[in-house]
mmCIF file with all atom_site columns, C-alpha atoms in Angstrom:
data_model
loop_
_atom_site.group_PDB
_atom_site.id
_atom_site.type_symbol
_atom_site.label_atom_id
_atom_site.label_alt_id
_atom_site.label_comp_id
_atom_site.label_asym_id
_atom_site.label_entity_id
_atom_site.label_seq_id
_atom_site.pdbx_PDB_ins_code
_atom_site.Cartn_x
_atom_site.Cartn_y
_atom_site.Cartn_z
_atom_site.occupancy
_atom_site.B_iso_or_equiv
_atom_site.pdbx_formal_charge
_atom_site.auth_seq_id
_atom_site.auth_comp_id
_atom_site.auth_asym_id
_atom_site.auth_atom_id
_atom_site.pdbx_PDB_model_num
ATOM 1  C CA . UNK A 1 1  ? -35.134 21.303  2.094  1.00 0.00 ? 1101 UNK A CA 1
ATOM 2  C CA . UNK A 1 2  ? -33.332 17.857  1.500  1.00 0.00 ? 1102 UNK A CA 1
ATOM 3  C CA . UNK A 1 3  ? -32.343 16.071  4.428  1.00 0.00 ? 1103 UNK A CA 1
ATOM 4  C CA . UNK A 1 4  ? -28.121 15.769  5.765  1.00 0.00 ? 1104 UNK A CA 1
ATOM 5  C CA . UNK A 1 5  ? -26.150 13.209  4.654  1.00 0.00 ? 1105 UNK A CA 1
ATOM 6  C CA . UNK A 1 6  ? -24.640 11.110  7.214  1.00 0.00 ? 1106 UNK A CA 1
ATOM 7  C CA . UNK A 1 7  ? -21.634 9.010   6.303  1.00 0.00 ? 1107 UNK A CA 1
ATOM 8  C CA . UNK A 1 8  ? -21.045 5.637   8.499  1.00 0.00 ? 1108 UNK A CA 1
ATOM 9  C CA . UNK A 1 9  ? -17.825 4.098   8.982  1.00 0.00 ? 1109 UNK A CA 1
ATOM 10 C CA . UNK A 1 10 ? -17.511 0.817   10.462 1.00 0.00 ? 1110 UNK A CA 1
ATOM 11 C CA . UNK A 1 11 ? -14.776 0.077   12.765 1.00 0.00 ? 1111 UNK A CA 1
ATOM 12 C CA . UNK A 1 12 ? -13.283 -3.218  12.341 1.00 0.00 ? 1112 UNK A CA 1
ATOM 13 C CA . UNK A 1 13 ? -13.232 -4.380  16.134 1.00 0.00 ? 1113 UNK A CA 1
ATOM 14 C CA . UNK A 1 14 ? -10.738 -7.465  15.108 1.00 0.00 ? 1114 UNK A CA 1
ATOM 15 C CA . UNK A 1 15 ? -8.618  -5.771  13.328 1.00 0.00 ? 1115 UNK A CA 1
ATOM 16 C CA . UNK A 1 16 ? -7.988  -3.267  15.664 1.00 0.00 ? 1116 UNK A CA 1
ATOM 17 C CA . UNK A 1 17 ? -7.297  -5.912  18.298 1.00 0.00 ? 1117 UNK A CA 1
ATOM 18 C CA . UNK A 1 18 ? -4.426  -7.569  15.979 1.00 0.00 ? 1118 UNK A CA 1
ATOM 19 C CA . UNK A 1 19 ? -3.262  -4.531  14.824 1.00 0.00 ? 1119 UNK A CA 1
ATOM 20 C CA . UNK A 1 20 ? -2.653  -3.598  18.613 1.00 0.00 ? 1120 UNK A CA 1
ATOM 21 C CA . UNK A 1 21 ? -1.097  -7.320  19.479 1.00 0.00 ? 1121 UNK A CA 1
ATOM 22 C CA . UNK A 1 22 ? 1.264   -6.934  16.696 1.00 0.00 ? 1122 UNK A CA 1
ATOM 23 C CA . UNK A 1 23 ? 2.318   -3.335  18.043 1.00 0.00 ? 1123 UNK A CA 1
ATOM 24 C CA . UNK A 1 24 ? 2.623   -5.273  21.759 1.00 0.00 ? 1124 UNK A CA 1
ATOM 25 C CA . UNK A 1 25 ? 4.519   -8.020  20.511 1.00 0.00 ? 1125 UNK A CA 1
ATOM 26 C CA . UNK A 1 26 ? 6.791   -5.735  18.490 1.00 0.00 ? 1126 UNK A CA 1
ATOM 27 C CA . UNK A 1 27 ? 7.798   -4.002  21.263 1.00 0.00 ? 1127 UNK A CA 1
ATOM 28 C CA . UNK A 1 28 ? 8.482   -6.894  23.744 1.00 0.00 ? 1128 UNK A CA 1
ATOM 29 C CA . UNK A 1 29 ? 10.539  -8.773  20.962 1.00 0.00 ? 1129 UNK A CA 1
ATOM 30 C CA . UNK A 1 30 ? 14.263  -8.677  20.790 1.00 0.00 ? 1130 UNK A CA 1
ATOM 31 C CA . UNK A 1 31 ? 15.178  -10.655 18.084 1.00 0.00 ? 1131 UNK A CA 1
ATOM 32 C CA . UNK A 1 32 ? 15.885  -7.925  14.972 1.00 0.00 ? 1132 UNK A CA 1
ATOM 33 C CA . UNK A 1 33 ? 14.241  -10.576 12.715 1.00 0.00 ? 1133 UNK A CA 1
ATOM 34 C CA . UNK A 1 34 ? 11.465  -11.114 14.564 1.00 0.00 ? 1134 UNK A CA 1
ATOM 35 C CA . UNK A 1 35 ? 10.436  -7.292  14.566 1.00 0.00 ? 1135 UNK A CA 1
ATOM 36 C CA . UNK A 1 36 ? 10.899  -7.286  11.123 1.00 0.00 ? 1136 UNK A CA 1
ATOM 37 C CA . UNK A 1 37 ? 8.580   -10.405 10.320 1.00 0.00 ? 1137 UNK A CA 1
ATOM 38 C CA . UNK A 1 38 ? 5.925   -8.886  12.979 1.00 0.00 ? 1138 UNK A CA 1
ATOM 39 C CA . UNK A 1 39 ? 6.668   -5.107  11.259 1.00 0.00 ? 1139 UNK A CA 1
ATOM 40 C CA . UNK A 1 40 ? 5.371   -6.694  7.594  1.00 0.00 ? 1140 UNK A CA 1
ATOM 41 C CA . UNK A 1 41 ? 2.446   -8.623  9.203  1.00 0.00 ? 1141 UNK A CA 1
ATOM 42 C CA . UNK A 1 42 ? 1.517   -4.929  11.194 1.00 0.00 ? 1142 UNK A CA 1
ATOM 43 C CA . UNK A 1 43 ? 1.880   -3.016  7.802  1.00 0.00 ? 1143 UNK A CA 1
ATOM 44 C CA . UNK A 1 44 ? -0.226  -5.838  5.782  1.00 0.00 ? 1144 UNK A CA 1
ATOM 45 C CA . UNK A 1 45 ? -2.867  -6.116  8.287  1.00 0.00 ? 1145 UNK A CA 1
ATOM 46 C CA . UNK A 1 46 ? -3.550  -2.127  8.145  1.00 0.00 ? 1146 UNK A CA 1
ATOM 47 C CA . UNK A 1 47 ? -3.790  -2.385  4.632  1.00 0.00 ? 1147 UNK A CA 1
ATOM 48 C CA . UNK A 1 48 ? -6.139  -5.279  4.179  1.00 0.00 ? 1148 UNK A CA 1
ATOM 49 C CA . UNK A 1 49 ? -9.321  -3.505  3.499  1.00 0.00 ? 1149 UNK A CA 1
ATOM 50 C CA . UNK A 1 50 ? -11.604 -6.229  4.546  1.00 0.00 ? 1150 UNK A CA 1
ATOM 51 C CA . UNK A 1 51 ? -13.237 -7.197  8.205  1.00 0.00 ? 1151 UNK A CA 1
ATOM 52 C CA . UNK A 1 52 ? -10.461 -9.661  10.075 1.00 0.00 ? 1152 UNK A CA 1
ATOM 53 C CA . UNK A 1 53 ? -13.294 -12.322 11.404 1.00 0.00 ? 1153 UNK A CA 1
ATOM 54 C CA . UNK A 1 54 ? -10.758 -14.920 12.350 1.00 0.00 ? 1154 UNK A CA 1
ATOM 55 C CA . UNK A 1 55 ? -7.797  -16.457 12.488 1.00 0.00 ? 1155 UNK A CA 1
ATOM 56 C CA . UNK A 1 56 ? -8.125  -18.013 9.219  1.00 0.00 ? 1156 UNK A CA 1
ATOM 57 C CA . UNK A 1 57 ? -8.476  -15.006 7.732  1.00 0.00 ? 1157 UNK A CA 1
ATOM 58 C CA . UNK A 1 58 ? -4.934  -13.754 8.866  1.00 0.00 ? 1158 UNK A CA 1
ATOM 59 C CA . UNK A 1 59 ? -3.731  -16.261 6.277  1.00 0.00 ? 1159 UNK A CA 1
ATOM 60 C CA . UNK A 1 60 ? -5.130  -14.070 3.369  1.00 0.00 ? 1160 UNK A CA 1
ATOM 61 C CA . UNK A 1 61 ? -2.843  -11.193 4.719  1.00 0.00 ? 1161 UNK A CA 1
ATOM 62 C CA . UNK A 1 62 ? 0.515   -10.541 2.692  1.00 0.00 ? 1162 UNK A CA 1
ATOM 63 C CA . UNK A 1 63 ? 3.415   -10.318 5.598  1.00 0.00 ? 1163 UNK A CA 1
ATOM 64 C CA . UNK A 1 64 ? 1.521   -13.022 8.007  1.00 0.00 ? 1164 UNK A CA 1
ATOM 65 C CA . UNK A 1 65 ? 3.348   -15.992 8.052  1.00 0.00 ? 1165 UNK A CA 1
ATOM 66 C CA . UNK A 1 66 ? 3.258   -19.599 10.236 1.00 0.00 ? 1166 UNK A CA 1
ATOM 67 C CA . UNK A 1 67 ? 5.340   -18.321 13.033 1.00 0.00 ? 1167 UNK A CA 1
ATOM 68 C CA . UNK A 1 68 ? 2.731   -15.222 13.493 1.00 0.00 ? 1168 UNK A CA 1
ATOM 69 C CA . UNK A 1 69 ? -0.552  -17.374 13.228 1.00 0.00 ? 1169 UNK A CA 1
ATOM 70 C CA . UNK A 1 70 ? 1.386   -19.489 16.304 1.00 0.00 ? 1170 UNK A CA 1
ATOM 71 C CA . UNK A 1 71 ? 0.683   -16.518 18.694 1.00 0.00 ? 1171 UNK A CA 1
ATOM 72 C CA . UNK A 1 72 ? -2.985  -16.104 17.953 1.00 0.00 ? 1172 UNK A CA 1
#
């Protein structure tokens, strides 16, 4: 009898830390621009399929500008 599969996912442990600073910040922003700048950054950043490692790699992101990498 062959052995189970087992499928792995790897949680990206970064990512999921910006992804829940952008949903803070959004939130405690009341500037309608602002939200909207931080809103592209959140929806870039979930769909960046690679590991954020650091802040440099933020830059690669579509929707993270300057003003964003300020904050981190």
């Amino acid at each position: 009898m062959p052995d189970k599969r087992v499928k792995v996912r790897v949680e990206h442990v970064q990512k999921t830390f910006y992804e829940r600073f952008l949903q803070a910040l959004r939130r405690h922003t009341e500037d309608q621009n602002q939200k909207f700048v931080i809103y592209k950054a959140h929806a870039g950043l979930k769909n960046y399929p690679l590991e954020v490692r650091s802040i440099a790699d933020l830059k690669h992101i579509h929707g993270a500008s300057e003003l964003l990498l300020f904050y981190f």
